CSV table of C-alpha atoms (C1' of nucleotides) in Angstrom, one decimal:
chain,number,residue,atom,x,y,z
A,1,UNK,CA,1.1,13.5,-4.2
A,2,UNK,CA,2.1,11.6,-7.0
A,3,UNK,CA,0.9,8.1,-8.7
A,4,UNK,CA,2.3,5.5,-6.5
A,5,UNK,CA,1.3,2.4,-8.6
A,6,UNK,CA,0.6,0.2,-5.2
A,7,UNK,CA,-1.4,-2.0,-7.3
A,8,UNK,CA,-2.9,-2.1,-10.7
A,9,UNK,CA,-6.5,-2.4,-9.3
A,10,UNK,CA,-8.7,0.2,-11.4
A,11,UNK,CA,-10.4,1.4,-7.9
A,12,UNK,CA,-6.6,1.8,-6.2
A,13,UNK,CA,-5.5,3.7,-9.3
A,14,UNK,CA,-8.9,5.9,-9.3
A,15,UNK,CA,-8.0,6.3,-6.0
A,16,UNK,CA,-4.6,7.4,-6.5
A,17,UNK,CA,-6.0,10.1,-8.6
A,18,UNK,CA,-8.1,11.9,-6.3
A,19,UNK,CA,-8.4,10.0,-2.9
A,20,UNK,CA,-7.3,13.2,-1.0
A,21,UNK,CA,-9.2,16.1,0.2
A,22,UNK,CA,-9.2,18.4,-2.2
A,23,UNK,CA,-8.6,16.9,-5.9
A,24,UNK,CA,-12.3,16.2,-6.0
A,25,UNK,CA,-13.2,19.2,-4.5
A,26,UNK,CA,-11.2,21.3,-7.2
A,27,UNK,CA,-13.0,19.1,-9.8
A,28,UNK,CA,-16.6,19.6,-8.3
A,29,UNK,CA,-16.1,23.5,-8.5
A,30,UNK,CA,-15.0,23.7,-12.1
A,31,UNK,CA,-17.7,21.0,-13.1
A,32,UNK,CA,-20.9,22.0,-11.0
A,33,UNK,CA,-19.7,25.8,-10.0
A,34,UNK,CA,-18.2,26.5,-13.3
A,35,UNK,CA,-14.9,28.0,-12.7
A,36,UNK,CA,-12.6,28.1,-14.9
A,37,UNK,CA,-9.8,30.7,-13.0
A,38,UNK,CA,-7.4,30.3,-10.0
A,39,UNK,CA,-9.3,33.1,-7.8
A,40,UNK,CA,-12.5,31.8,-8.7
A,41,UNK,CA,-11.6,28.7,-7.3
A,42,UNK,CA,-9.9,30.1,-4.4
A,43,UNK,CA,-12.4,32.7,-3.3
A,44,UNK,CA,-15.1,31.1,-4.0
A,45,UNK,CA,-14.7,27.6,-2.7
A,46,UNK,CA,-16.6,26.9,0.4
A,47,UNK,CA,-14.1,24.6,2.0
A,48,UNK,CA,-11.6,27.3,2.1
A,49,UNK,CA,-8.6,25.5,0.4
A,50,UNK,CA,-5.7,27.3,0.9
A,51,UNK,CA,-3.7,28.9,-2.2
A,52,UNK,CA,-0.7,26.7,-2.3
A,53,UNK,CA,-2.6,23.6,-2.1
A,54,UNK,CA,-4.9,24.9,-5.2
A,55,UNK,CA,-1.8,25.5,-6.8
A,56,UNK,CA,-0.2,21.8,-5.9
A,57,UNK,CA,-3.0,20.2,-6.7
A,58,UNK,CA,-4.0,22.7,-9.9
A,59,UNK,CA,-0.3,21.3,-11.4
A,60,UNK,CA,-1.0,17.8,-10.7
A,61,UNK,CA,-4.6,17.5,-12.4
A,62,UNK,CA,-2.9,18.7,-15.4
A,63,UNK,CA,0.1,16.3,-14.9
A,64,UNK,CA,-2.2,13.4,-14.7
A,65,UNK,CA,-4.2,14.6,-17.7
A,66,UNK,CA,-7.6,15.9,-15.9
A,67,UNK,CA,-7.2,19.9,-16.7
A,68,UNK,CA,-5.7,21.9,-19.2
A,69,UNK,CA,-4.4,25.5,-19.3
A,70,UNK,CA,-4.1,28.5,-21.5
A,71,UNK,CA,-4.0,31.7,-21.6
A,72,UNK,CA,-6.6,34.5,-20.4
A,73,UNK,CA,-6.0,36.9,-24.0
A,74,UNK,CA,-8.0,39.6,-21.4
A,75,UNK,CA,-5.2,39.6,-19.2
A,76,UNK,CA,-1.6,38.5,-19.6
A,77,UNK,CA,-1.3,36.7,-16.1
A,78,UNK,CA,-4.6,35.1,-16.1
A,79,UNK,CA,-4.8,31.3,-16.7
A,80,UNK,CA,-8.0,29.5,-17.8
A,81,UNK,CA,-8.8,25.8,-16.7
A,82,UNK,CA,-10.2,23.7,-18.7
A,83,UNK,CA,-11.5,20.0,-18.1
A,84,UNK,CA,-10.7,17.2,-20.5
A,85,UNK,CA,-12.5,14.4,-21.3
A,86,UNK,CA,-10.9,12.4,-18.8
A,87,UNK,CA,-12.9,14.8,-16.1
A,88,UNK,CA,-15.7,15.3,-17.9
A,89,UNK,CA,-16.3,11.7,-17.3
A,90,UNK,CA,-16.0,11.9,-13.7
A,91,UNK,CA,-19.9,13.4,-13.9
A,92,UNK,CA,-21.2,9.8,-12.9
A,93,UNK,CA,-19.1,9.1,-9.9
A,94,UNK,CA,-19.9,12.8,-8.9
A,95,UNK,CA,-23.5,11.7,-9.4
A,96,UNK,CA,-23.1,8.7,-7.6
A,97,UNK,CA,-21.2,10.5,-4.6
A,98,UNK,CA,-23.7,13.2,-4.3
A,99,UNK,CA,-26.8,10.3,-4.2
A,100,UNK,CA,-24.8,8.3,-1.4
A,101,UNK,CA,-23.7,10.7,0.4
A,102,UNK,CA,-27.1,12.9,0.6
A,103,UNK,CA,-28.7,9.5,2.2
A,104,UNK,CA,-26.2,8.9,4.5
A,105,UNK,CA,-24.4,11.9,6.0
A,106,UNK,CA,-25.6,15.2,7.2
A,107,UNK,CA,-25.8,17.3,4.2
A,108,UNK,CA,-27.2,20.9,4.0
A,109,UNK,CA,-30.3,20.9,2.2
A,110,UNK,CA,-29.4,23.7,-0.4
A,111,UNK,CA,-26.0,21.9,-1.4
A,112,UNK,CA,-27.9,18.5,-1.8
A,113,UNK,CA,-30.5,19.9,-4.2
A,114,UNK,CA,-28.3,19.6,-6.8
A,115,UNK,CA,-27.5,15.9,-5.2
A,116,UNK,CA,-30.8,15.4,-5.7
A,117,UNK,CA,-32.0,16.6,-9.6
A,118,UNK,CA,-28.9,14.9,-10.6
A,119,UNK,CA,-30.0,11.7,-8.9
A,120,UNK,CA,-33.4,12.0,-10.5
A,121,UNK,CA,-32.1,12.9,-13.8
A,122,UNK,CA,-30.4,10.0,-14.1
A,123,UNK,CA,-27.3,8.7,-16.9
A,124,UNK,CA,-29.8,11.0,-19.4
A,125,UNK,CA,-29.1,13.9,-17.4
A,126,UNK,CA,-25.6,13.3,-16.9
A,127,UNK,CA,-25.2,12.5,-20.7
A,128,UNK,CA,-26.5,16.0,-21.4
A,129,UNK,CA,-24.1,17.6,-18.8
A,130,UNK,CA,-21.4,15.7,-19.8
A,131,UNK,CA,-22.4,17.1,-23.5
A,132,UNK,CA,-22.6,20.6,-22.1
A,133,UNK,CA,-19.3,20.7,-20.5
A,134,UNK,CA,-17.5,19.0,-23.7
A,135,UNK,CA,-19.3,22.2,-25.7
A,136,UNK,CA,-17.5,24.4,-23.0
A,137,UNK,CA,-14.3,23.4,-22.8
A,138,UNK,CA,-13.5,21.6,-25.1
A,139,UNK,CA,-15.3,23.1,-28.2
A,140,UNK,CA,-17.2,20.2,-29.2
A,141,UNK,CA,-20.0,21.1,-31.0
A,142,UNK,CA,-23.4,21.1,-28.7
A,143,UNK,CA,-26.0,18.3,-29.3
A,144,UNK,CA,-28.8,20.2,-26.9
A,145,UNK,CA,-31.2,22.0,-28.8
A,146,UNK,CA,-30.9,25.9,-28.3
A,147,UNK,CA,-33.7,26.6,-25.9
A,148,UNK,CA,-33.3,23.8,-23.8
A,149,UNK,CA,-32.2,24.8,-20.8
A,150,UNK,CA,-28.5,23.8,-20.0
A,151,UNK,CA,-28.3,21.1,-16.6
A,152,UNK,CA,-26.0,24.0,-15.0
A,153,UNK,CA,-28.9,26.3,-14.9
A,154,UNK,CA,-31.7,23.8,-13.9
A,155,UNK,CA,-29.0,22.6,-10.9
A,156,UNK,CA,-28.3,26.4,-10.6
A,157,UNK,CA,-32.5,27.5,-10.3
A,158,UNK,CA,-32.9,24.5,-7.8
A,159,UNK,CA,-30.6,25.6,-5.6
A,160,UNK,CA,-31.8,29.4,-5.5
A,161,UNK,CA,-35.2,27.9,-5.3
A,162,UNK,CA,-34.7,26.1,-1.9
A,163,UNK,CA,-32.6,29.6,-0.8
A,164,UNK,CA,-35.8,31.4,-1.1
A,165,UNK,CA,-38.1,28.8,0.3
A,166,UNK,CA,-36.0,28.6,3.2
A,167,UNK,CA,-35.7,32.3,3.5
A,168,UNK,CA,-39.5,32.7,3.3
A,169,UNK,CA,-39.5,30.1,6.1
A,170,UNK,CA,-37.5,31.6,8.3
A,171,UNK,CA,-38.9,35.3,7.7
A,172,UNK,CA,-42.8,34.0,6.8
A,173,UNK,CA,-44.3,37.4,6.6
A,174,UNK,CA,-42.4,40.5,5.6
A,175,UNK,CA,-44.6,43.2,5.2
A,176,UNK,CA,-46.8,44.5,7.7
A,177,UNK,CA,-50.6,43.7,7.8
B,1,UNK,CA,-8.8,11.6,10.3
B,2,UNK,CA,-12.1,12.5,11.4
B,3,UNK,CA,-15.2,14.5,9.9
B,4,UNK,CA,-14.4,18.0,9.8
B,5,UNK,CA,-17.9,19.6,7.7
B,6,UNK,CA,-16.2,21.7,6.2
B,7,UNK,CA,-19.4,22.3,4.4
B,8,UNK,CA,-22.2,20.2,4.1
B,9,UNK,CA,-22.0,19.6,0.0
B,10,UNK,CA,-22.7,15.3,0.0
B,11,UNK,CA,-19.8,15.2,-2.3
B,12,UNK,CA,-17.2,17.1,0.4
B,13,UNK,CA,-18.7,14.5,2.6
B,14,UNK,CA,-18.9,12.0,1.1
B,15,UNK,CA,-15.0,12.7,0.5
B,16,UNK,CA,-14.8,13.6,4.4
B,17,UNK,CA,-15.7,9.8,4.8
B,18,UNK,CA,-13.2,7.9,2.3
B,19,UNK,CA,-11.2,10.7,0.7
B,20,UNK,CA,-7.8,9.1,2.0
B,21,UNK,CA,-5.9,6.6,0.6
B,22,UNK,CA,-7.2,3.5,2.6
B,23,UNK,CA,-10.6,3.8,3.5
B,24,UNK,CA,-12.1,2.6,0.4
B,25,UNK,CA,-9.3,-0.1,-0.2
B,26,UNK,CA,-10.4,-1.3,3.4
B,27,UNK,CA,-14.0,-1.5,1.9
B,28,UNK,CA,-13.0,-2.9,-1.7
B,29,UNK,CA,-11.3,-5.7,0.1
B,30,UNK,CA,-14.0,-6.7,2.5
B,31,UNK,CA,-16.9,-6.4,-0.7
B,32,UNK,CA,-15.1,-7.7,-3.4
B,33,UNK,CA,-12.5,-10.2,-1.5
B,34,UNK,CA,-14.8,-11.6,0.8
B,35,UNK,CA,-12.5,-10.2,4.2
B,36,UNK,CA,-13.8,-10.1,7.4
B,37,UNK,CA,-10.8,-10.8,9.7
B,38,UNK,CA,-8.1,-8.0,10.9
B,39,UNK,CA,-5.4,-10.8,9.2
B,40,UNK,CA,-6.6,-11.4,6.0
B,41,UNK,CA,-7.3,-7.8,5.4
B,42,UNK,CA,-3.7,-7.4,6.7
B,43,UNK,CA,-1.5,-10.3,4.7
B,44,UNK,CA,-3.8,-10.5,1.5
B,45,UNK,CA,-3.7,-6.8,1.0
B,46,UNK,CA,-2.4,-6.2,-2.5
B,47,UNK,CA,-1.4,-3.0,-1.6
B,48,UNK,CA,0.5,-3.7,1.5
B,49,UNK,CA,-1.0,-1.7,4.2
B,50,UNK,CA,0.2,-1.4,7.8
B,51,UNK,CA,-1.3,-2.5,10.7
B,52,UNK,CA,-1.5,0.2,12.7
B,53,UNK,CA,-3.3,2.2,9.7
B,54,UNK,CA,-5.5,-1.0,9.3
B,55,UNK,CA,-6.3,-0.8,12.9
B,56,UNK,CA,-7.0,2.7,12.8
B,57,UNK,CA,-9.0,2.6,9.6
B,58,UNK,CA,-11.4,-0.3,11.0
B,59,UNK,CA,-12.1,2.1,14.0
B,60,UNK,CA,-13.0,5.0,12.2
B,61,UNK,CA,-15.3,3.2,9.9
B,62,UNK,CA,-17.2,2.3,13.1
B,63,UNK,CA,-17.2,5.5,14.3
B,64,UNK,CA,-18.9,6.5,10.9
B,65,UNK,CA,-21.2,3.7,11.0
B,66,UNK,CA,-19.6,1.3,7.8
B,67,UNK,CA,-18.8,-1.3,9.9
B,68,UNK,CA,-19.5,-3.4,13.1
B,69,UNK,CA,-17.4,-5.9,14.8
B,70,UNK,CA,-18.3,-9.0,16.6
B,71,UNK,CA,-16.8,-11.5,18.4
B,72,UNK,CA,-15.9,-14.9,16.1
B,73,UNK,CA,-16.7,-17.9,18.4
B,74,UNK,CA,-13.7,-19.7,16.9
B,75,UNK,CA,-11.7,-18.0,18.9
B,76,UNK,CA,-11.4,-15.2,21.4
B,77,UNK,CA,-9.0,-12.9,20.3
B,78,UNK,CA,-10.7,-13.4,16.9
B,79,UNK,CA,-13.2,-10.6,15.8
B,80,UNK,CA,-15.2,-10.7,12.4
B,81,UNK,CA,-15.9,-7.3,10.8
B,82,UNK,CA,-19.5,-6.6,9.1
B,83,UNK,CA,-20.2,-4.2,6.5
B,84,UNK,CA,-23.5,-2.1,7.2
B,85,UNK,CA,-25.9,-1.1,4.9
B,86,UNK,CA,-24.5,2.0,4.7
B,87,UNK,CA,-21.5,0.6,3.1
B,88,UNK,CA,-23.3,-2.1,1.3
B,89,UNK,CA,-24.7,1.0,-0.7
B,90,UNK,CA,-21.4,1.8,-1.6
B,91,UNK,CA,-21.3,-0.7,-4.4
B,92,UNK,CA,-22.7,1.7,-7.6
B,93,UNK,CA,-19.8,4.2,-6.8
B,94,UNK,CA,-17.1,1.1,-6.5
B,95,UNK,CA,-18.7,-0.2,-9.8
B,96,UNK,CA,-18.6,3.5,-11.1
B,97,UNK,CA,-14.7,4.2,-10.1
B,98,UNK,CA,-14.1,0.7,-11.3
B,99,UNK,CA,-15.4,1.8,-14.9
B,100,UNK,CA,-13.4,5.3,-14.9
B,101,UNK,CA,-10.4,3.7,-14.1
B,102,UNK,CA,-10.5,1.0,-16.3
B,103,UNK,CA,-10.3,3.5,-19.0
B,104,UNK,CA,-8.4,6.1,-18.2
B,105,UNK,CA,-5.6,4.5,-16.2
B,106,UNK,CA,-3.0,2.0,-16.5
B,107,UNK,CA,-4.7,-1.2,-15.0
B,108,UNK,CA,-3.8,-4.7,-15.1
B,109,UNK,CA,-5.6,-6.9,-17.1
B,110,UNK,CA,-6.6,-9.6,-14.2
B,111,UNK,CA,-7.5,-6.7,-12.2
B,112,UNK,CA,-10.1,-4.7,-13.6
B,113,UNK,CA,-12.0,-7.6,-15.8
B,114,UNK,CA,-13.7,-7.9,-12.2
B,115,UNK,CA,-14.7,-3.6,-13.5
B,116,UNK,CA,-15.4,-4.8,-16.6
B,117,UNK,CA,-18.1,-7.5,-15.4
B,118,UNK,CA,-19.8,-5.4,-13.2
B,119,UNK,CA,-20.0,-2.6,-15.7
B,120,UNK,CA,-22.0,-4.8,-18.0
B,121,UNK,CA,-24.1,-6.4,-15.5
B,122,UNK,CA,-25.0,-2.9,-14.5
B,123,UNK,CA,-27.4,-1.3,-12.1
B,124,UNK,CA,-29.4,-5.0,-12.0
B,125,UNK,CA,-25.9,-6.9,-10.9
B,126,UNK,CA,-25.6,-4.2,-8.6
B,127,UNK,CA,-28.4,-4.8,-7.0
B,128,UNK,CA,-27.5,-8.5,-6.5
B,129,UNK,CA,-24.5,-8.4,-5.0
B,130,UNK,CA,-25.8,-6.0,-2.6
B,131,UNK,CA,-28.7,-8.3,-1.7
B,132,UNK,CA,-25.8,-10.8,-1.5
B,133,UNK,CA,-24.0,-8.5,0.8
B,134,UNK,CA,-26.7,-8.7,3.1
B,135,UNK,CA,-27.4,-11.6,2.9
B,136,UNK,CA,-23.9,-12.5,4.7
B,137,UNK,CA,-23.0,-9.0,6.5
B,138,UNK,CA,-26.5,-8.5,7.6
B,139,UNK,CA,-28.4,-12.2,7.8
B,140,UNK,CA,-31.2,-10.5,5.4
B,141,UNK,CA,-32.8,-13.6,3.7
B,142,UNK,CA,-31.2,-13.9,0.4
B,143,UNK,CA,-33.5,-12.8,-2.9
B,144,UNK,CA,-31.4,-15.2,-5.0
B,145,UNK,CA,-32.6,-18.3,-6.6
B,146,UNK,CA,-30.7,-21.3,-4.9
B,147,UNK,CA,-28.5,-22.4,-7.8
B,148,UNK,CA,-27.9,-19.5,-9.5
B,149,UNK,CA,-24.0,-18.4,-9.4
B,150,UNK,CA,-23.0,-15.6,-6.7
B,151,UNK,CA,-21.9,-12.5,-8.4
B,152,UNK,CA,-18.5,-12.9,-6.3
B,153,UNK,CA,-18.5,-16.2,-8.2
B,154,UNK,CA,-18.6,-14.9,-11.5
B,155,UNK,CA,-16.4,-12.4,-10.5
B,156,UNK,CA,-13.6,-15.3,-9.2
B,157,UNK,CA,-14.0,-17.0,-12.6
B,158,UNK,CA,-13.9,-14.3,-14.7
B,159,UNK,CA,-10.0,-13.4,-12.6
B,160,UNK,CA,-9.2,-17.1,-12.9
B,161,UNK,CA,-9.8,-17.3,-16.6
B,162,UNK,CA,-7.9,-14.3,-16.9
B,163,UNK,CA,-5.0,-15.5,-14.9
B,164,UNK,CA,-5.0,-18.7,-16.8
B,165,UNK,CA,-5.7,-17.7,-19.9
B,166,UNK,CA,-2.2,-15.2,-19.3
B,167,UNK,CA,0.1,-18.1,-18.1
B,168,UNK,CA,-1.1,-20.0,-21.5
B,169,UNK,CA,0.0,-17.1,-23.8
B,170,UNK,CA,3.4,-17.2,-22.0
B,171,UNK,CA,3.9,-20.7,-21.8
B,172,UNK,CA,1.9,-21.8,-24.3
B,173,UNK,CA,3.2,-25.4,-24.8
B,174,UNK,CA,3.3,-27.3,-21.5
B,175,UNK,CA,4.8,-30.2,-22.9
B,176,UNK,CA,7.7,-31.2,-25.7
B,177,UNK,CA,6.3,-32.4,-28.8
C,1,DT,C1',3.7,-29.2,30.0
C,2,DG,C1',6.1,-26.1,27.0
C,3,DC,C1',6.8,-23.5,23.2
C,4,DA,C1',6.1,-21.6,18.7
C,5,DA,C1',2.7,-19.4,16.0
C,6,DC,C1',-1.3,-16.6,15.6
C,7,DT,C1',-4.6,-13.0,17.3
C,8,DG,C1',-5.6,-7.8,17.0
C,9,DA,C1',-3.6,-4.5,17.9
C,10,DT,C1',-0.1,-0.4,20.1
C,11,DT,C1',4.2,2.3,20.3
C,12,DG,C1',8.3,4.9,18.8
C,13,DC,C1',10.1,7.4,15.2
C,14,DA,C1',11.5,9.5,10.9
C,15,DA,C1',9.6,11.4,6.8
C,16,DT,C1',6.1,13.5,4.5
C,17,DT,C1',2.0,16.2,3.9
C,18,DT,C1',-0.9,19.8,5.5
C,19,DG,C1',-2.7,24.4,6.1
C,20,DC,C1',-2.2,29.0,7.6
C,21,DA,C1',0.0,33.5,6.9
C,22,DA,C1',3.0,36.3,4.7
C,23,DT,C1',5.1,37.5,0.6
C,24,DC,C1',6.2,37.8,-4.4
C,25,DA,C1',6.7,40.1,-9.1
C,26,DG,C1',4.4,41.3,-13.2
C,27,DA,C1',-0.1,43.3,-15.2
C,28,DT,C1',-3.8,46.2,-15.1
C,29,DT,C1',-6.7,49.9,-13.4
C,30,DG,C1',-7.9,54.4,-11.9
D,1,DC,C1',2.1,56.4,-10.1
D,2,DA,C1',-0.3,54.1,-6.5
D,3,DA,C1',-3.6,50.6,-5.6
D,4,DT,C1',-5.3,46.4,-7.0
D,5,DC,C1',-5.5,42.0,-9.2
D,6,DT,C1',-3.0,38.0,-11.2
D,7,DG,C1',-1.2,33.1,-10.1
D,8,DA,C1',1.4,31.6,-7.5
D,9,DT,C1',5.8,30.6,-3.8
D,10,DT,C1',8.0,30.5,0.8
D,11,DG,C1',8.5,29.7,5.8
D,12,DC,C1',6.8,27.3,9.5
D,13,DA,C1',4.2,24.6,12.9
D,14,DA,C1',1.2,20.9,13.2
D,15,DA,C1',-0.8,16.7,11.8
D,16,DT,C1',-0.5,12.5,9.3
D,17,DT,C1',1.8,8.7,7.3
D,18,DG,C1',4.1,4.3,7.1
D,19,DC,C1',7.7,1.2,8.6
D,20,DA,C1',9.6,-1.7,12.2
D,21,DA,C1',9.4,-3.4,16.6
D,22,DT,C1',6.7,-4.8,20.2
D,23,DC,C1',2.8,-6.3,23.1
D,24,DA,C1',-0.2,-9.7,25.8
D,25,DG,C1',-3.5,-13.1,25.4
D,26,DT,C1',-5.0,-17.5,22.7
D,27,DT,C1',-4.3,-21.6,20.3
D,28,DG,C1',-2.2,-25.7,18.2
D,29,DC,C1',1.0,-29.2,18.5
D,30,DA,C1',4.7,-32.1,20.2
DNA sequence: TGCAACTGATTGCAATTTGCAATCAGATTG
DNA sequence: CAATCTGATTGCAAATTGCAATCAGTTGCA
């Protein structure tokens, strides 16, 4: 799982950076799920990745310059993640991944909502993320006005939002008349 | 090599579709290098595949629905490969991978200008070389005034003046004084 | 006619990668 | 002081990978 350097091709490279099953995946979770700790990202994930691969693939994102580490100061074993530019940048491929592959393939409605607001948003939106996510982990100073609400939390209300539409669907009437 | 849903987030998916090390090269080749036969994918592949992961590549991107395959009339053990809408659409994430690589890994110059030019020309040259792309995967009547330079065109020159302006720098007098 | 080259693959095989389960030692909590 | 939480590591079976050789039918050419 290292950088082979078959060809100097940008999309070859890119691909020899995360063209594997769970680099991206790892990536998606600390960008759109924001995790930030090894549990997080192994109890949490839905793919179920198993703990040696996180590990593997935790030390070769940092290797090839996509995450950082450093220390918890609430607990002397704990590790914090942290994205660098290099991933940050990674929002409009996300973006673009999430828009194709919510047209073509069978997605689950409640995982593509966030597909979806990010499609709509647009290179705005993703500029704004991209902003927030600098703000968090890399302590760049925020440019969205306090009040706004953060892209995290409008991607995070859509997605409860079609939860409890499709709850109420399922379960139309819950009371008795 | 097949799709697993492991959930159904588009970008897992989307990765469940081209998160290996060939797929996309398969698809890069066949947009941006004009390939349609098994051989010239095979011979002129920069990154030196091998034929039995060609052949198995080619029939899982039929299975998924990228490509189709038809008989070539020239002759009958000859079969031209089609891209599909499906992977026609797959040009804003090459474009967008193209980009990210370009400037965070170690490209070659003649290499990625073809990035470069299709980051400029953005979302509008996008959206002619798709229509181009159907126009000879799919026999869609072209949008594109007669006349008018292809966008794999520009792309050729723009490698060619690259790969000529490079042999000038290292030889750069042909002749004696 | 005859033979080499070309067509799109397939097969055998060794090496690598994968994922599951179990385990680890140090740190913290109760 | 025992249970739990931390970020891993190890053993192992299974799957995947890539190289080399091979295949049978088709074609071009002498």
């Amino acid at each position: 799982m290292s950088i082979d350097r078959r060809s100097g091709c940008p999309i070859n490279l890119s691909l020899e950076v995360f063209g594997d099953r769970w680099s991206l995946i790892i990536l998606r979770d600390m960008i759109f799920g924001g995790r930030r700790h090894f549990r997080e990202l192994l109890n949490f994930s839905l793919e179920g990745i198993a703990s040696n691969i996180l590990a593997d693939r935790l030390k070769r994102l940092m290797e090839l310059g996509l995450l950082t580490k450093a220390d918890d100061p609430s607990h002397k074993q704990k590790a914090i993640y942290s994205l660098t530019e290099m991933a940050i940048t990674l929002v409009p491929i996300m973006a673009q991944l999430g828009a194709w592959g919510r047209v073509w393939l069978p997605v689950s409605e409640e995982l593509s909502i966030r597909a979806e607001l990010l499609e709509k948003g647009g290179p705005p939106l993703w500029e704004q993320f991209m902003d927030e996510l600098r703000h968090e982990h890399l302590g760049a100073p925020s440019k969205t006005p306090t009040g706004k609400p953060t892209v995290r939390q409008q991607l995070r209300a859509a997605y409860e939002a079609v939860v409890a539409r499709k709850a109420e669907e399922i379960r139309p009437i819950k009371t008795e008349a």
